Coordinates of C-alpha atoms in Angstrom, one line a residue:
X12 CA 75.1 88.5 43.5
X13 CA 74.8 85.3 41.5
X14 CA 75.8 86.0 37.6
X15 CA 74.5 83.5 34.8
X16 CA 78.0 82.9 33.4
X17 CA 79.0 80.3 30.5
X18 CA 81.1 77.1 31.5
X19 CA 83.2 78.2 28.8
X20 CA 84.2 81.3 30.6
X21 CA 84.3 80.3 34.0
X22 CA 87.2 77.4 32.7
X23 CA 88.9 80.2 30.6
X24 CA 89.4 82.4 33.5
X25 CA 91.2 79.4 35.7
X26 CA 93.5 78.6 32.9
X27 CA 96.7 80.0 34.8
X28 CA 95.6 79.5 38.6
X29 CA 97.4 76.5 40.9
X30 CA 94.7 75.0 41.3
X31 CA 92.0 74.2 38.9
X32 CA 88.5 73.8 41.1
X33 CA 84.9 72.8 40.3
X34 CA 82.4 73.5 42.9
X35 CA 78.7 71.6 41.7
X36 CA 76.3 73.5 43.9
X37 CA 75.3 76.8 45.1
X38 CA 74.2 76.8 48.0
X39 CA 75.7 77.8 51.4
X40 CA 78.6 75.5 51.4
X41 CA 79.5 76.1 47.6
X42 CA 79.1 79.9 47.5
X43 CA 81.4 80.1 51.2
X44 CA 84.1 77.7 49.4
X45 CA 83.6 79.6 46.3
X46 CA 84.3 83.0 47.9
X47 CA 87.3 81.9 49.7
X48 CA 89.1 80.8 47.0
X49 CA 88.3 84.1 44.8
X50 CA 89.6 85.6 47.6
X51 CA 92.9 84.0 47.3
X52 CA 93.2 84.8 43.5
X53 CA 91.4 81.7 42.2
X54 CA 88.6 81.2 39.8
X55 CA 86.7 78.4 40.8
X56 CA 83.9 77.3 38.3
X57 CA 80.6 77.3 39.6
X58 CA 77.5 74.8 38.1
X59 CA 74.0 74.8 39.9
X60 CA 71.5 72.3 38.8
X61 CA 68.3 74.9 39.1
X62 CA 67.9 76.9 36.1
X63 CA 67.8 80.0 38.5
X64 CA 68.1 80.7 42.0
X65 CA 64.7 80.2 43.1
X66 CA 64.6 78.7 46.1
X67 CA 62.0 79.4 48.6
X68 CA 64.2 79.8 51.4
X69 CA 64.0 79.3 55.2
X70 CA 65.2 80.6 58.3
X71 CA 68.7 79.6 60.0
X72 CA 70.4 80.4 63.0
X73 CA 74.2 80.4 63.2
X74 CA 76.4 80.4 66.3
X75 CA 79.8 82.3 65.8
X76 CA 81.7 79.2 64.6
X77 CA 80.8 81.3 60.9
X78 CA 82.6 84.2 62.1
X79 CA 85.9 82.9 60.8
X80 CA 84.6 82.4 57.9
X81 CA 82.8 85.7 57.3
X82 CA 85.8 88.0 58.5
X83 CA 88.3 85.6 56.1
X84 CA 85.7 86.6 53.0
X85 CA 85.2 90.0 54.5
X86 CA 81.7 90.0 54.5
X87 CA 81.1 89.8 58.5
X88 CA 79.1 93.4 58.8
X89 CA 76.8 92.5 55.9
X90 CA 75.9 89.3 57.9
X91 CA 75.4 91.2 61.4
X92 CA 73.4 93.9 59.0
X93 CA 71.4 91.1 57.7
X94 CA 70.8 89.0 60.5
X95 CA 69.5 89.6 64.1
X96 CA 70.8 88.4 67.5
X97 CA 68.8 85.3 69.2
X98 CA 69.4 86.3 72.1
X99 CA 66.6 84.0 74.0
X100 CA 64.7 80.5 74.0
X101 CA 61.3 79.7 74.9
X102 CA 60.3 75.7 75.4
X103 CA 56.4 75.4 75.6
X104 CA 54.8 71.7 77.1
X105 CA 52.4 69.7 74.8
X106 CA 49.8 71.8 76.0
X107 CA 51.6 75.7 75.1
X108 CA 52.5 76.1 78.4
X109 CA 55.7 78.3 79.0
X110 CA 58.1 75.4 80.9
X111 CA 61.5 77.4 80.5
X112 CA 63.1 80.6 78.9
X113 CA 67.2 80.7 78.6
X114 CA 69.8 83.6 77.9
X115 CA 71.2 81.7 74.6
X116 CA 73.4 85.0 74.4
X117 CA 75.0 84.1 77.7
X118 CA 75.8 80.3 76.8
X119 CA 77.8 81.7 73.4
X120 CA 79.2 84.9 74.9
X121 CA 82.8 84.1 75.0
X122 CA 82.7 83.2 71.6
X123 CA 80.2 85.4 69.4
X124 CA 76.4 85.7 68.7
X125 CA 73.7 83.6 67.6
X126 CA 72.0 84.7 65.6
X127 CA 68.8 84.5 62.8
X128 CA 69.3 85.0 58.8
X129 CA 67.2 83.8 56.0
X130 CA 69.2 81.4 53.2
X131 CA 68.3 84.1 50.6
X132 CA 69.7 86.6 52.8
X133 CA 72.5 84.9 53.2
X134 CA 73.2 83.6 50.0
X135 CA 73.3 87.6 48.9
X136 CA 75.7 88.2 51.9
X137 CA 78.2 85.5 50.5
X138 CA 77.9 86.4 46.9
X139 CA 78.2 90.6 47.5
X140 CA 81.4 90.9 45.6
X141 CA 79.6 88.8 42.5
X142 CA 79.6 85.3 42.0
X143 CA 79.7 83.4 38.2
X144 CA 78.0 80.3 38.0
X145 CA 76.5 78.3 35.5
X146 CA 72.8 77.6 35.7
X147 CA 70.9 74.5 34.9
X148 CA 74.6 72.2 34.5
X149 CA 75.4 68.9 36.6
X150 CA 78.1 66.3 36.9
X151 CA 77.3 62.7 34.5
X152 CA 80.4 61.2 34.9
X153 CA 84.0 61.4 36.5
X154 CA 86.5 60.0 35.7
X155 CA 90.1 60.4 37.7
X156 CA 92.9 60.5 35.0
X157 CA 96.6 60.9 36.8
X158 CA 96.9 63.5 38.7
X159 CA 93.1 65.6 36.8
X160 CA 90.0 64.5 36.9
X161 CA 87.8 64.4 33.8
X162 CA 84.6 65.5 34.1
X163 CA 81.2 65.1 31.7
X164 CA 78.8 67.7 32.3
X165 CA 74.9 67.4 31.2
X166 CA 74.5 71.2 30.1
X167 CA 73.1 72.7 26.8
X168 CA 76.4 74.8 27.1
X169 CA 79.8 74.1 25.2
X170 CA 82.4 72.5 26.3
X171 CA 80.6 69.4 27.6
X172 CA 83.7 67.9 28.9
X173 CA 87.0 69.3 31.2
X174 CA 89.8 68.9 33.6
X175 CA 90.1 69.5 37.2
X176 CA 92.4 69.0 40.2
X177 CA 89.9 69.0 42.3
X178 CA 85.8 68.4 42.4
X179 CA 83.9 69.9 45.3
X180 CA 80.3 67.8 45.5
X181 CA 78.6 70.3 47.3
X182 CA 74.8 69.4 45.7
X183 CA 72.9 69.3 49.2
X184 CA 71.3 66.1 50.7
X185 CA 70.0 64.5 47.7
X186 CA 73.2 65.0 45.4
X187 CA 73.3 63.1 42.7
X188 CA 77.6 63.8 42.2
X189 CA 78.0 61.7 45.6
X190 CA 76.7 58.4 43.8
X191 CA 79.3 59.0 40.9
X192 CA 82.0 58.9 43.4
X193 CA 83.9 55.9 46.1
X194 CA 82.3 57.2 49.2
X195 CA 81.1 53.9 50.8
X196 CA 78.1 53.6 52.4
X197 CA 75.8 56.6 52.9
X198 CA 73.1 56.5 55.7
X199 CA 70.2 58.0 55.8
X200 CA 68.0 59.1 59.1
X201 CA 64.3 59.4 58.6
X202 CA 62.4 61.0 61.0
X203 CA 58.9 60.0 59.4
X204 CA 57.9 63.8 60.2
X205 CA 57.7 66.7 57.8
X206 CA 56.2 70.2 58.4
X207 CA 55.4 73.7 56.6
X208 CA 58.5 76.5 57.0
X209 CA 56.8 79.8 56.2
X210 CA 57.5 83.5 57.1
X211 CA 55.0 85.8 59.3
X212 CA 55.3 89.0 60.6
X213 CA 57.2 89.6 63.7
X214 CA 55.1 89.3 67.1
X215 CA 56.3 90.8 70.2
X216 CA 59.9 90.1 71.0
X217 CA 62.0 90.2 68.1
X218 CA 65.2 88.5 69.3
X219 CA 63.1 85.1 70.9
X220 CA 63.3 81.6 69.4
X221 CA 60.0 79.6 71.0
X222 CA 59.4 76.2 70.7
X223 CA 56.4 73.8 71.4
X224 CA 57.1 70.3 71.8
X225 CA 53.7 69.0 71.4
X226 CA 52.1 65.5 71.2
X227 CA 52.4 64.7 67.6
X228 CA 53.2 68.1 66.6
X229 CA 55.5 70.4 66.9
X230 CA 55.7 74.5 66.7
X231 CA 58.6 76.6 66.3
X232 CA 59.2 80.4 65.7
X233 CA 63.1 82.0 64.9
X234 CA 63.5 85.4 64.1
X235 CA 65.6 86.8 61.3
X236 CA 65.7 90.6 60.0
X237 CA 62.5 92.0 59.8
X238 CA 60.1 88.8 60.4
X239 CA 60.1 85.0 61.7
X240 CA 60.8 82.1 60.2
X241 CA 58.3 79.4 61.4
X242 CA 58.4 75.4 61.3
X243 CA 54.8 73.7 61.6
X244 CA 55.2 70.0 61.6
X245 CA 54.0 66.4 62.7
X246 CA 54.4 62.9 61.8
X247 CA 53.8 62.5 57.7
X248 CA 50.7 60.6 58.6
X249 CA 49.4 63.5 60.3
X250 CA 50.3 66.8 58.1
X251 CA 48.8 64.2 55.3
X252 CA 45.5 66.2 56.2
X253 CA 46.6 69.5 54.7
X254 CA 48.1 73.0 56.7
X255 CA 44.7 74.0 57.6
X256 CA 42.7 71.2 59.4
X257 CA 46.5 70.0 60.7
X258 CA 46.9 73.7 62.7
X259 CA 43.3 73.8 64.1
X260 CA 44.9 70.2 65.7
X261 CA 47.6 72.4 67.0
X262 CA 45.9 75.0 68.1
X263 CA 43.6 72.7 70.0
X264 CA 45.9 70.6 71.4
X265 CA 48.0 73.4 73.0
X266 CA 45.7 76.2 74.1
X267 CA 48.3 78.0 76.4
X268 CA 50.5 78.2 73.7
X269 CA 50.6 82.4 74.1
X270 CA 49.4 85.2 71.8
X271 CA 52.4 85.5 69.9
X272 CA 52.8 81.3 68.9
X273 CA 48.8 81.7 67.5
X274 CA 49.4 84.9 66.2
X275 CA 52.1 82.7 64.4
X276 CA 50.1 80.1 63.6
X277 CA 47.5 82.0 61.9
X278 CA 50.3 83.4 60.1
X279 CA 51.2 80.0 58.7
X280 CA 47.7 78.8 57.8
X281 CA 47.5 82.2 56.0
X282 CA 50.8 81.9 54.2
X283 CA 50.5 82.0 50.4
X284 CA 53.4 79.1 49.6
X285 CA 54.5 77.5 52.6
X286 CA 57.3 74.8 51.8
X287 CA 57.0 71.1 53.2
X288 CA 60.0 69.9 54.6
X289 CA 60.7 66.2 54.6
X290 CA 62.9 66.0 57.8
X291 CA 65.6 63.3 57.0
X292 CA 69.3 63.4 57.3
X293 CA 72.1 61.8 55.3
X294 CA 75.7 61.0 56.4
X295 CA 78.3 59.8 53.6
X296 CA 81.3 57.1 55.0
X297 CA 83.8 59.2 52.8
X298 CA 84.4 62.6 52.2
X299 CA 87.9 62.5 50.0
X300 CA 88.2 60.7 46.8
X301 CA 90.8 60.8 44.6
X302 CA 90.1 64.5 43.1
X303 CA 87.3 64.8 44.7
X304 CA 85.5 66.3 48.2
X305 CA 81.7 66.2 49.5
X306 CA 81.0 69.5 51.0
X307 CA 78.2 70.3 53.6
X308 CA 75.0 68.9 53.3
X309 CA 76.5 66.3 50.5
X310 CA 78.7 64.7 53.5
X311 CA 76.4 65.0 56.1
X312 CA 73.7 66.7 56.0
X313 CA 71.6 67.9 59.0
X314 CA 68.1 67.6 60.8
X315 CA 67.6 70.9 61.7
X316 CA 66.8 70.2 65.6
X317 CA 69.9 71.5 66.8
X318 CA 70.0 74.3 64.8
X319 CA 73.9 73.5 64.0
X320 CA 74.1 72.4 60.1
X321 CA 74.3 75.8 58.4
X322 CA 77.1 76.6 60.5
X323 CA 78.8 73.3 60.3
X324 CA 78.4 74.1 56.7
X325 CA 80.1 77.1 56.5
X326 CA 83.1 76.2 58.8
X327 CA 83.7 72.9 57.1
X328 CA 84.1 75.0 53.6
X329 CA 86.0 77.3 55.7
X330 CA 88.9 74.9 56.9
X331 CA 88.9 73.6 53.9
X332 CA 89.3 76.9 52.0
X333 CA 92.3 77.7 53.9
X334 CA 94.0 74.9 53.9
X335 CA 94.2 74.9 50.2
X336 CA 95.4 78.7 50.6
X337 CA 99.3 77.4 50.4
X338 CA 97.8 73.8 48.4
X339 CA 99.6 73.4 44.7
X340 CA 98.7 70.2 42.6
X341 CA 101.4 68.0 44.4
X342 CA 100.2 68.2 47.7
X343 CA 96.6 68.4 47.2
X344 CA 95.4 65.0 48.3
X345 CA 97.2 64.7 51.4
X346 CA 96.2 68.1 52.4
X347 CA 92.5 67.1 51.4
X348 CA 92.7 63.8 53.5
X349 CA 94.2 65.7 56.2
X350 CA 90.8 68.0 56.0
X351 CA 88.7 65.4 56.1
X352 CA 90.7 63.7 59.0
X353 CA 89.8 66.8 61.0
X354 CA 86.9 68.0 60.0
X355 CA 84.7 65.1 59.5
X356 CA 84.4 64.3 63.6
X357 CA 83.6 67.8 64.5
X358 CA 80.2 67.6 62.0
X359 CA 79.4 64.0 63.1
X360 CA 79.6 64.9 66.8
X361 CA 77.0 67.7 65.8
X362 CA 75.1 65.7 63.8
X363 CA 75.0 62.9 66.5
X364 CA 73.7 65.6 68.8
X365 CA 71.2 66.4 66.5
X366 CA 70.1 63.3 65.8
X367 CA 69.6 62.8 69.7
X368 CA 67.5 66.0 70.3
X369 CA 65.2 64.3 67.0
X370 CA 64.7 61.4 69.0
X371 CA 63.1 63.2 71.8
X372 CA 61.5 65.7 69.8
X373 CA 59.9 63.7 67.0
X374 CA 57.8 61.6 69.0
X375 CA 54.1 61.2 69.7
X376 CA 52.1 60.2 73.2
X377 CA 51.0 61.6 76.2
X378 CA 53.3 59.5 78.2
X379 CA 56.1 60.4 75.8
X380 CA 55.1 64.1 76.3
X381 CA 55.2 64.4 79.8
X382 CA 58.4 62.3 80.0
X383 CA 60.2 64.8 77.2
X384 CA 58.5 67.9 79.6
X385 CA 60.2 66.3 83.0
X386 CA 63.6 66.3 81.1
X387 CA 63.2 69.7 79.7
X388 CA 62.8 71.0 83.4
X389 CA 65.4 69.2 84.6
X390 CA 68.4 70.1 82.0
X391 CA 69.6 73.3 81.0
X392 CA 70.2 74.7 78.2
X393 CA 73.6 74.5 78.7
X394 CA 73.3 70.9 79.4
X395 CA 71.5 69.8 76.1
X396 CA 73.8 72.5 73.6
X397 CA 77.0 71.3 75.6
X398 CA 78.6 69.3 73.1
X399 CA 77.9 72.2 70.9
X400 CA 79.2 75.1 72.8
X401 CA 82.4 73.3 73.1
X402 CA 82.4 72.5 69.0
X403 CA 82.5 76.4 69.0
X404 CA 84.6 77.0 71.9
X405 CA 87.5 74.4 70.0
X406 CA 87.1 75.1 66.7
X407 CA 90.6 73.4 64.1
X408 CA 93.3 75.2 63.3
X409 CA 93.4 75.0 59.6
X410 CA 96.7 76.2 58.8
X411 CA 98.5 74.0 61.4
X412 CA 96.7 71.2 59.6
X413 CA 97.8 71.7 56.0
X414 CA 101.4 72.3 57.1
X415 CA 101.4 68.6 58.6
X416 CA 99.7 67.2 55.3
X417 CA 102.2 69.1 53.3
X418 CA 105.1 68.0 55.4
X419 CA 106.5 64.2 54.3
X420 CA 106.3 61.8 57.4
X421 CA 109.9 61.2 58.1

């Protein structure tokens, strides 16, 4: 678990390691980076902006490209404990009729599960063997300084100011860190759609992910452990309304959406504190700066359409983990540039694919809807995921990689 700990602390314990490292953030990508290098004997320090961990959480779905990850931590039976297997998905027309169902468990088989876990869930599963961190701390100012990096933190703790060989931005989508750092231009898609993520009871089949692609709307329902996660949304013009009138739209517009989608939906309008997600993505030019990586969402950050940004998440902190398992102070920067050199395609090919599904996806019309249907029916599953099974199917070879950045070019 998370443990409020003192900067002070956290710097005094890394005073001997090889590698002095600050992680700002801790979320998924910060607490996977974090664990790995415990795990190799160092003592990362930890800063989170919130003054506790208290986000609301939502459902993900990871394909087995986190398995690496999980074993190298050790955590890999807590996951599968926590989690559940999505082993099918359902794709409903405008109108909740059922169009298609595929074996997701078939398309990933060679290579692991898919499966369903909520971030709170997950967050506990990466932080089992504890975790320090500072609470309510960010990055003002950096400063590179030789071969450290000098860093101001805004935090009501003591020391205000330290030294680092290396800075891990891993602050999510609207990080603050990035703009303190040389990492060119940073692009931004907006959808112009948002939508409610609440929990519901489980209905029915517990190991189905359904979908309905409506006109103007759209209706999704994942499981995790013990319940779903659900995804209500529409253009911001439309949810503008409020949850309530906005699902009797939905529920109108797609009458054959199925017992279990409107027992889902009434689940939603019923929800106590259902969270509005603002569905925009954010891609940063740069990862590596001179002392200094963006991690995860902070590089590029995900739409959720292609249910592939946890996970690239978790393996990017993963290949970067390892390669600084054998990293000292003099070869840190190539070995970082070398990360970024093969890591940043992988996530920007997933990240184009889900950019492409958003396209057809976040769109309203009856034309539209019928022409997004026709293509549904046509490709497979296999078809639309392609470029993503093979992400999983070829995943880097870390260690190869940090040999060749720590080996001079002759």
């Amino acid at each position: 678990m998370l443990t409020a700990t003192p900067l002070s602390v956290q710097i005094d314990a890394q005073h001997d390691d090889r590698l002095r490292v600050l992680i700002a953030g801790a979320g998924i990508a910060g607490l996977t980076l974090a664990a790995l290098l415990r795990r190799q004997g160092l003592h990362p320090v930890l800063i989170e902006r919130m003054p506790q961990m208290a986000h609301p959480g939502y459902m993900l779905a990871l394909m087995p490209m986190v398995d690496a990850a999980f074993d190298e931590i050790g955590c890999h039976d807590d996951y599968v404990a926590r989690s559940t297997p999505i082993a099918t998905y359902a794709a409903r027309s405008h109108r909740g009729r059922l169009m298609r169902s595929d074996d997701f468990s078939a398309l990933l088989a060679m290579h692991g599960e898919y499966r369903g876990i909520d971030r709170g869930a997950l967050l506990e599963v990466l932080t089992s063997d504890g975790c320090p961190v500072a609470f309510g701390t960010t990055i003002e100012a950096v400063a590179q300084m030789g071969n450290t990096t000098d860093v101001r933190f805004a935090t009501d703790e003591s020391p205000t100011e330290a030294s680092f060989d290396l800075v891990v931005v891993a602050e999510g989508l609207n990080s603050r860190t990035r703009e303190l750092l040389d990492t060119g231009e940073v692009s931004r898609v907006d959808t112009g759609w948002g939508g409610w993520v609440s929990w519901v009871d489980p209905a029915g089949v517990t190991d189905l992910g359904e979908e309905v692609w409506g006109d103007g709307f759209f209706l999704g329902a994942y499981p995790v452990r013990g319940r779903l996660g659900v995804f209500l949304g529409g253009s911001n013009h439309d949810t503008a309304v409020g949850l309530p009138e906005f699902a009797e739209r939905v529920r109108a517009a797609a009458p054959e959406m199925g017992e279990r989608l409107r027992a889902v939906l009434d689940g939603v309008v019923a929800s106590p504190d259902p969270y509005y997600w603002a569905l925009t993505d954010v891609r940063a030019e740069r990862w590596v700066t001179p002392g200094a990586v963006l991690l995860g969402d902070a590089a590029a950050g995900f739409l959720p359409t292609a249910g592939i940004g946890a996970g690239m998440a978790i393996e990017s902190a993963w290949t970067l983990g390892r390669m600084l398992r054998d990293t000292d102070r003099s070869t840190l920067q190539p070995v970082l540039e070398e990360w970024e050199r093969v890591q940043k395609p992988r996530v920007e090919s997933a990240q184009d694919n889900s950019r492409m599904l958003a396209r057809l996806m976040f769109r309203r019309g009856r034309l539209i809807a019928w022409m997004r249907e026709t293509i549904t029916r046509m490709l497979t599953v296999r078809a639309v995921l392609g470029p993503i099974a093979r992400l999983v199917a070829a995943q880097p070879d870390p260690d190869a990689a940090a040999q060749r950045a720590r080996v001079p070019a002759p």
